[in-house]
């Protein structure tokens, strides 16, 4: 395990076990690279560069978007910074571009933590921890843990933004299988493996029976490689990566859908002292 000097991505942590290698950056507690036998499982970015499209970032205290950056909580109206001018929303929380601190590290595991102080748009105090752990057989385990350390109940959601890839092959030639959802993903539901072809997806879906666990799997016959993400979260965002030339598929496990701060759908109400955890696993065959 090696830690590099500080750069625009913070610090770089290299993890390795068996044939798996992972690169983590402290800014955004981000996953910058994950390989198996030298082949890419997620779209990578250089640690010293600011990645496009929230590559690999952790999304706290909300995933996806808050419409107009405005929401109400306990009868009060709060205004977040609108940082996605195209959709005029507050996007992907407050910690994707903050530098997290390393509080534990080994050759195969790193734990990062950060304190989110109250602010005008989000007047709640949280401590979040992300633990990345490589397993030689299963791949990369990710745990996101947040505790409310303030005095008031906080609206809360969490997610992550990895992009699965079959060694950077264009996804058009890959087969995709998605978990059963309560609505269709596109013209095909991909409940059975289908070639992605020209299908374009950029939607959030509620997973059917998430407690049983679900898997998103993308397979490249040309690469003889399948990559997958497994989780138990109730919501899933899927995006076919047009901003990244369709070299991978964004697979974002989420605790709640877009604009949950306004709709209240699956929104977590984190009481003082309460801890919330979410987990997911990324690997390949």
Short mmCIF file of N, CA, C and O in Angstrom, two decimals, residues 3-13 23-33 45-60 92 94-102 110-114 130 132 160-161:
data_model
loop_
_atom_site.label_atom_id
_atom_site.label_comp_id
_atom_site.label_asym_id
_atom_site.label_seq_id
_atom_site.Cartn_x
_atom_site.Cartn_y
_atom_site.Cartn_z
N UNK A 3 1.01 5.65 -0.45
CA UNK A 3 0.30 6.93 -0.47
C UNK A 3 1.18 7.95 -1.16
O UNK A 3 2.34 8.16 -0.80
N UNK A 4 0.65 8.61 -2.20
CA UNK A 4 1.40 9.62 -2.93
C UNK A 4 1.22 10.98 -2.29
O UNK A 4 0.43 11.16 -1.36
N UNK A 5 1.95 11.95 -2.79
CA UNK A 5 1.84 13.31 -2.29
C UNK A 5 0.49 13.91 -2.67
O UNK A 5 -0.22 13.41 -3.54
N UNK A 6 0.15 15.03 -2.02
CA UNK A 6 -1.12 15.71 -2.28
C UNK A 6 -1.14 16.30 -3.69
O UNK A 6 -0.14 16.80 -4.19
N UNK A 7 -2.31 16.20 -4.34
CA UNK A 7 -2.54 16.78 -5.66
C UNK A 7 -3.99 17.20 -5.73
O UNK A 7 -4.69 17.22 -4.70
N UNK A 8 -4.51 17.52 -6.92
CA UNK A 8 -5.88 18.03 -7.02
C UNK A 8 -6.92 16.99 -6.64
O UNK A 8 -8.07 17.34 -6.35
N UNK A 9 -6.55 15.71 -6.65
CA UNK A 9 -7.45 14.66 -6.18
C UNK A 9 -7.25 14.31 -4.73
O UNK A 9 -7.80 13.34 -4.24
N UNK A 10 -6.43 15.11 -4.04
CA UNK A 10 -6.11 14.83 -2.65
C UNK A 10 -4.89 13.95 -2.55
O UNK A 10 -3.83 14.26 -3.10
N UNK A 11 -5.03 12.83 -1.87
CA UNK A 11 -3.98 11.82 -1.80
C UNK A 11 -4.45 10.57 -2.55
O UNK A 11 -5.64 10.33 -2.70
N UNK A 12 -3.48 9.78 -3.00
CA UNK A 12 -3.78 8.56 -3.74
C UNK A 12 -3.40 7.36 -2.89
O UNK A 12 -2.30 7.30 -2.35
N UNK A 13 -4.30 6.40 -2.79
CA UNK A 13 -4.06 5.17 -2.05
C UNK A 13 -4.16 4.00 -3.01
O UNK A 13 -5.15 3.88 -3.74
N UNK A 23 -7.35 1.91 -6.99
CA UNK A 23 -6.78 3.22 -6.70
C UNK A 23 -7.88 4.10 -6.14
O UNK A 23 -8.93 4.27 -6.77
N UNK A 24 -7.65 4.63 -4.95
CA UNK A 24 -8.62 5.47 -4.25
C UNK A 24 -8.02 6.86 -4.11
O UNK A 24 -6.83 7.01 -3.84
N UNK A 25 -8.83 7.91 -4.31
CA UNK A 25 -8.40 9.28 -4.04
C UNK A 25 -9.21 9.83 -2.89
O UNK A 25 -10.39 9.49 -2.71
N UNK A 26 -8.57 10.68 -2.08
CA UNK A 26 -9.26 11.18 -0.89
C UNK A 26 -10.31 12.23 -1.21
O UNK A 26 -11.27 12.40 -0.45
N UNK A 27 -10.16 12.98 -2.32
CA UNK A 27 -11.21 13.93 -2.70
C UNK A 27 -12.44 13.15 -3.17
O UNK A 27 -12.37 12.34 -4.09
N UNK A 28 -13.53 13.37 -2.46
CA UNK A 28 -14.76 12.65 -2.77
C UNK A 28 -14.75 11.20 -2.37
O UNK A 28 -15.66 10.45 -2.74
N UNK A 29 -13.71 10.78 -1.59
CA UNK A 29 -13.56 9.36 -1.25
C UNK A 29 -13.75 8.52 -2.51
O UNK A 29 -14.48 7.53 -2.52
N UNK A 30 -13.08 8.95 -3.59
CA UNK A 30 -13.39 8.45 -4.93
C UNK A 30 -12.65 7.20 -5.32
O UNK A 30 -11.49 6.98 -4.97
N UNK A 31 -13.33 6.36 -6.10
CA UNK A 31 -12.72 5.18 -6.73
C UNK A 31 -12.18 5.61 -8.08
O UNK A 31 -12.94 5.83 -9.02
N UNK A 32 -10.86 5.73 -8.19
CA UNK A 32 -10.24 6.22 -9.42
C UNK A 32 -9.91 5.10 -10.40
O UNK A 32 -9.82 5.35 -11.61
N UNK A 33 -9.75 3.87 -9.89
CA UNK A 33 -9.41 2.76 -10.79
C UNK A 33 -9.65 1.45 -10.06
O UNK A 33 -9.42 1.33 -8.85
N UNK A 45 -9.82 7.17 -13.94
CA UNK A 45 -9.33 8.51 -14.24
C UNK A 45 -7.99 8.69 -13.54
O UNK A 45 -7.69 8.01 -12.55
N UNK A 46 -7.18 9.60 -14.06
CA UNK A 46 -5.90 9.88 -13.42
C UNK A 46 -6.16 10.53 -12.06
O UNK A 46 -6.95 11.48 -11.97
N UNK A 47 -5.52 10.05 -11.00
CA UNK A 47 -5.79 10.60 -9.68
C UNK A 47 -5.59 12.10 -9.57
O UNK A 47 -6.32 12.77 -8.83
N UNK A 48 -4.63 12.63 -10.32
CA UNK A 48 -4.32 14.06 -10.22
C UNK A 48 -5.25 14.93 -11.04
O UNK A 48 -5.14 16.17 -11.02
N UNK A 49 -6.18 14.33 -11.77
CA UNK A 49 -7.10 15.09 -12.61
C UNK A 49 -8.49 15.14 -11.99
O UNK A 49 -8.92 14.20 -11.31
N UNK A 50 -9.21 16.21 -12.24
CA UNK A 50 -10.61 16.31 -11.82
C UNK A 50 -11.45 15.50 -12.81
O UNK A 50 -11.51 15.83 -14.00
N UNK A 51 -12.09 14.40 -12.38
CA UNK A 51 -12.78 13.54 -13.31
C UNK A 51 -14.09 14.13 -13.79
O UNK A 51 -14.75 14.91 -13.09
N UNK A 52 -14.48 13.72 -15.00
CA UNK A 52 -15.78 14.10 -15.53
C UNK A 52 -16.87 13.24 -14.91
O UNK A 52 -16.63 12.13 -14.43
N UNK A 53 -18.09 13.76 -14.94
CA UNK A 53 -19.30 12.98 -14.68
C UNK A 53 -19.29 12.29 -13.32
O UNK A 53 -19.85 11.21 -13.17
N UNK A 54 -18.64 12.91 -12.31
CA UNK A 54 -18.60 12.36 -10.95
C UNK A 54 -18.08 10.93 -10.91
O UNK A 54 -18.50 10.11 -10.09
N UNK A 55 -17.10 10.63 -11.76
CA UNK A 55 -16.54 9.28 -11.81
C UNK A 55 -16.10 8.81 -10.42
O UNK A 55 -15.21 9.38 -9.80
N UNK A 56 -16.73 7.76 -9.93
CA UNK A 56 -16.30 7.09 -8.72
C UNK A 56 -16.58 7.79 -7.41
O UNK A 56 -16.17 7.30 -6.35
N UNK A 57 -17.27 8.91 -7.42
CA UNK A 57 -17.45 9.70 -6.20
C UNK A 57 -18.55 9.13 -5.30
O UNK A 57 -19.48 8.46 -5.75
N UNK A 58 -18.44 9.46 -4.01
CA UNK A 58 -19.46 9.13 -3.02
C UNK A 58 -20.42 10.30 -2.91
O UNK A 58 -20.00 11.47 -2.89
N UNK A 59 -21.73 10.00 -2.83
CA UNK A 59 -22.77 11.02 -2.93
C UNK A 59 -23.53 11.12 -1.60
O UNK A 59 -24.37 10.28 -1.29
N UNK A 60 -23.21 12.15 -0.82
CA UNK A 60 -23.77 12.38 0.51
C UNK A 60 -23.95 13.88 0.70
O UNK A 60 -23.06 14.64 0.28
N UNK A 92 -25.80 15.67 -6.50
CA UNK A 92 -24.89 14.69 -5.89
C UNK A 92 -24.28 15.12 -4.57
O UNK A 92 -23.12 14.80 -4.27
N UNK A 94 -22.88 17.04 -1.04
CA UNK A 94 -21.94 18.10 -0.62
C UNK A 94 -20.53 17.60 -0.42
O UNK A 94 -19.65 18.40 -0.07
N UNK A 95 -20.27 16.32 -0.65
CA UNK A 95 -18.96 15.76 -0.28
C UNK A 95 -18.15 15.21 -1.45
O UNK A 95 -17.05 14.71 -1.26
N UNK A 96 -18.68 15.31 -2.67
CA UNK A 96 -17.97 14.74 -3.82
C UNK A 96 -16.67 15.47 -4.14
O UNK A 96 -15.77 14.90 -4.76
N UNK A 97 -16.56 16.73 -3.73
CA UNK A 97 -15.36 17.52 -4.04
C UNK A 97 -14.68 18.02 -2.77
O UNK A 97 -13.91 18.96 -2.80
N UNK A 98 -14.97 17.35 -1.64
CA UNK A 98 -14.29 17.63 -0.38
C UNK A 98 -13.19 16.60 -0.15
O UNK A 98 -13.30 15.44 -0.56
N UNK A 99 -12.13 17.00 0.55
CA UNK A 99 -11.02 16.10 0.82
C UNK A 99 -11.28 15.33 2.12
O UNK A 99 -11.39 15.92 3.19
N UNK A 100 -11.37 14.02 2.02
CA UNK A 100 -11.60 13.15 3.16
C UNK A 100 -10.26 12.80 3.82
O UNK A 100 -9.21 12.84 3.17
N UNK A 101 -10.32 12.44 5.09
CA UNK A 101 -9.12 12.09 5.84
C UNK A 101 -8.96 10.57 5.93
O UNK A 101 -9.96 9.84 6.08
N UNK A 102 -7.73 10.12 5.85
CA UNK A 102 -7.45 8.69 5.99
C UNK A 102 -7.34 8.37 7.48
O UNK A 102 -6.54 8.96 8.19
N UNK A 110 -8.78 0.53 3.03
CA UNK A 110 -8.60 1.90 3.49
C UNK A 110 -9.93 2.42 4.02
O UNK A 110 -10.99 2.11 3.48
N UNK A 111 -9.86 3.20 5.09
CA UNK A 111 -11.02 3.85 5.68
C UNK A 111 -10.81 5.35 5.62
O UNK A 111 -9.77 5.86 6.04
N UNK A 112 -11.80 6.06 5.07
CA UNK A 112 -11.75 7.51 4.92
C UNK A 112 -12.92 8.11 5.70
O UNK A 112 -14.02 7.54 5.71
N UNK A 113 -12.70 9.26 6.31
CA UNK A 113 -13.77 9.88 7.08
C UNK A 113 -13.78 11.38 6.88
O UNK A 113 -12.76 11.98 6.48
N UNK A 114 -14.95 12.00 7.13
CA UNK A 114 -15.08 13.44 6.96
C UNK A 114 -16.21 13.95 7.87
O UNK A 114 -17.18 13.23 8.14
N UNK A 130 -16.16 6.04 4.69
CA UNK A 130 -16.21 5.11 3.57
C UNK A 130 -15.06 4.12 3.74
O UNK A 130 -13.91 4.53 3.94
N UNK A 132 -13.17 0.99 1.83
CA UNK A 132 -12.92 0.17 0.64
C UNK A 132 -12.08 -1.04 1.07
O UNK A 132 -11.02 -0.87 1.68
N UNK A 160 -23.45 6.19 -4.70
CA UNK A 160 -22.09 6.19 -5.24
C UNK A 160 -22.18 6.17 -6.76
O UNK A 160 -23.22 5.81 -7.32
N UNK A 161 -21.07 6.54 -7.42
CA UNK A 161 -21.13 6.80 -8.86
C UNK A 161 -20.04 6.07 -9.66
O UNK A 161 -19.32 6.68 -10.44
#
